[in-house]
């Protein structure tokens, strides 16, 4: 279907918004009146600009407080409307949004509202303009879509129809099934917005917390499907009032917006995109630093072995079990301190995964490639982390590991960790990457979870609030159904926005106590955890004293859910990166959120050298 977006959804001057909307690939715009009022461009110039950009002006909005008023007010309102019709003619816009009145002088009289809207539609028709009447969720007398439709039906004028807005419908808990009762040709416009589920004043909720479809808690797909099934022919248009997007660049927000619409069309059954198939595991995590020596030290202590090096790039492969870490010293133009810059995910069909990523507007990472390198597609997540689609060492696909030259040491150190002293496999070895945690810039948190769902086919958990020394940190996990790939997204807790955004790699072991002892024996340290934590642990869970003492001795944190247990501990932080060791038993699904406050506080103290 045609796609459109209200200019109010983006930041900046009108001309920049229009460019961003067109560049992202939308077909049209709704011009939000205040954006025109504040613009140095005349309506004719806006019209020309849109034409040059290939954008249609689908709606001019909003016209407020019109209907169900005393006669003298009606006369003034009609005069006001005539002025707007004139502006719309200059703009070349032929659809005006009229939202239900909030004016104290309007009366609760549907017949009067219908009569006055009919009059308005008649005047509009003289200018070739149509009126779309929308129920604001906080309208004084009309606040539901079915009520607005009854008035439109009663007015019975060809130039009068209704505008549906998913926020107003779903925020009030109205059932979108009733949309089927509205003739499609009387639905003049459809505005789409999602929002996080919150208990608050609906006007504040709408004006500050709307978000793009898929980023909040509303189920938009059935509403869109019902509207299209009713015969609606107009565009799918985003109308998002949001304090956060106001702070972000219009160009990137417009792309995120269109991605959300493409994903919504897919989930409403209106389009077919290359299917997402959830990745089955991590192929690698890539760390970049000018000086990789401190990271090498940590990897060595964790029992990793440097097994191979890239044939021509300054990249080392370190391995243990199925956990692979790339150390990259090619940091030109990037920050110098160690940072997690890329993730490889195992996908059954990397080419198809890349096609899907492109279809949903994920930015493709341009790559320097030598002739003989394996084809490797990557896209950039909203926080800049590069995501590579991999198929590692399978007969049916060229493997990225083929670009690496094995070191003679490969077999040796691997054995050292995987075999215990008497040759039996050591349970304390690291098996694989359990999850990766990426701290997000605060204004990209919702976008990031939609990106990982829509592009990678991961499923999102609910959003959690974790305490840290500064307040609360929002956190949300996205994971494949079988848990093979788990990514935890957190909002940057740093009080100064330019502070480092910490990232970490969690490594799975079957024996965390053995693994922790091995790390300590190698001379490395683990994050010290306060004794108070273990007092509390003892109070919450009836752990054996001996076991509790071992956990306290090693700084291992503990959690459990209805399925099993979770034990975890942390290395020191190097640059922006640290490692976590985790041991899951019995199908525990979480990430130890219960313990995050203690860990964050311990890291804070550690970083201050306390
Ligand atoms: O918040 C408002 O005033 C407002 C204006 C126009 C709309 O279409 C809408 O949904 C809300
Ligand atoms: Mg609206």
Coordinates of C-alpha atoms in Angstrom, one line a residue, residues 7-8 12-15 17 30-43 46 60-64 80 83-84 87-88 90-91:
X7 CA 5.6 15.8 9.5
X8 CA 5.0 16.1 13.3
X12 CA 13.7 19.8 12.4
X13 CA 12.5 22.4 9.9
X14 CA 9.8 21.5 7.4
X15 CA 12.1 21.4 4.4
X17 CA 11.6 16.8 7.2
X30 CA 0.6 14.7 6.1
X31 CA 1.5 18.3 6.6
X32 CA 1.1 19.2 10.3
X33 CA -0.2 22.8 10.4
X34 CA 2.4 24.1 12.9
X35 CA 5.2 22.9 10.6
X36 CA 3.8 25.0 7.8
X37 CA 3.2 28.0 10.1
X38 CA 6.8 27.9 11.2
X39 CA 8.2 27.5 7.8
X40 CA 9.7 30.3 5.6
X41 CA 8.4 28.4 2.6
X42 CA 5.1 29.6 1.1
X43 CA 2.4 26.9 0.5
X46 CA 6.0 23.5 -0.2
X60 CA -3.5 18.8 5.9
X61 CA -4.0 18.6 9.7
X62 CA -5.4 19.3 12.2
X63 CA -8.4 21.6 12.1
X64 CA -9.7 21.8 15.7
X80 CA -11.6 30.0 9.8
X83 CA -9.0 30.4 5.2
X84 CA -7.7 26.9 5.6
X87 CA -4.1 27.5 2.1
X88 CA -4.8 23.9 1.0
X90 CA -2.2 26.7 -2.6
X91 CA -0.6 23.6 -1.2

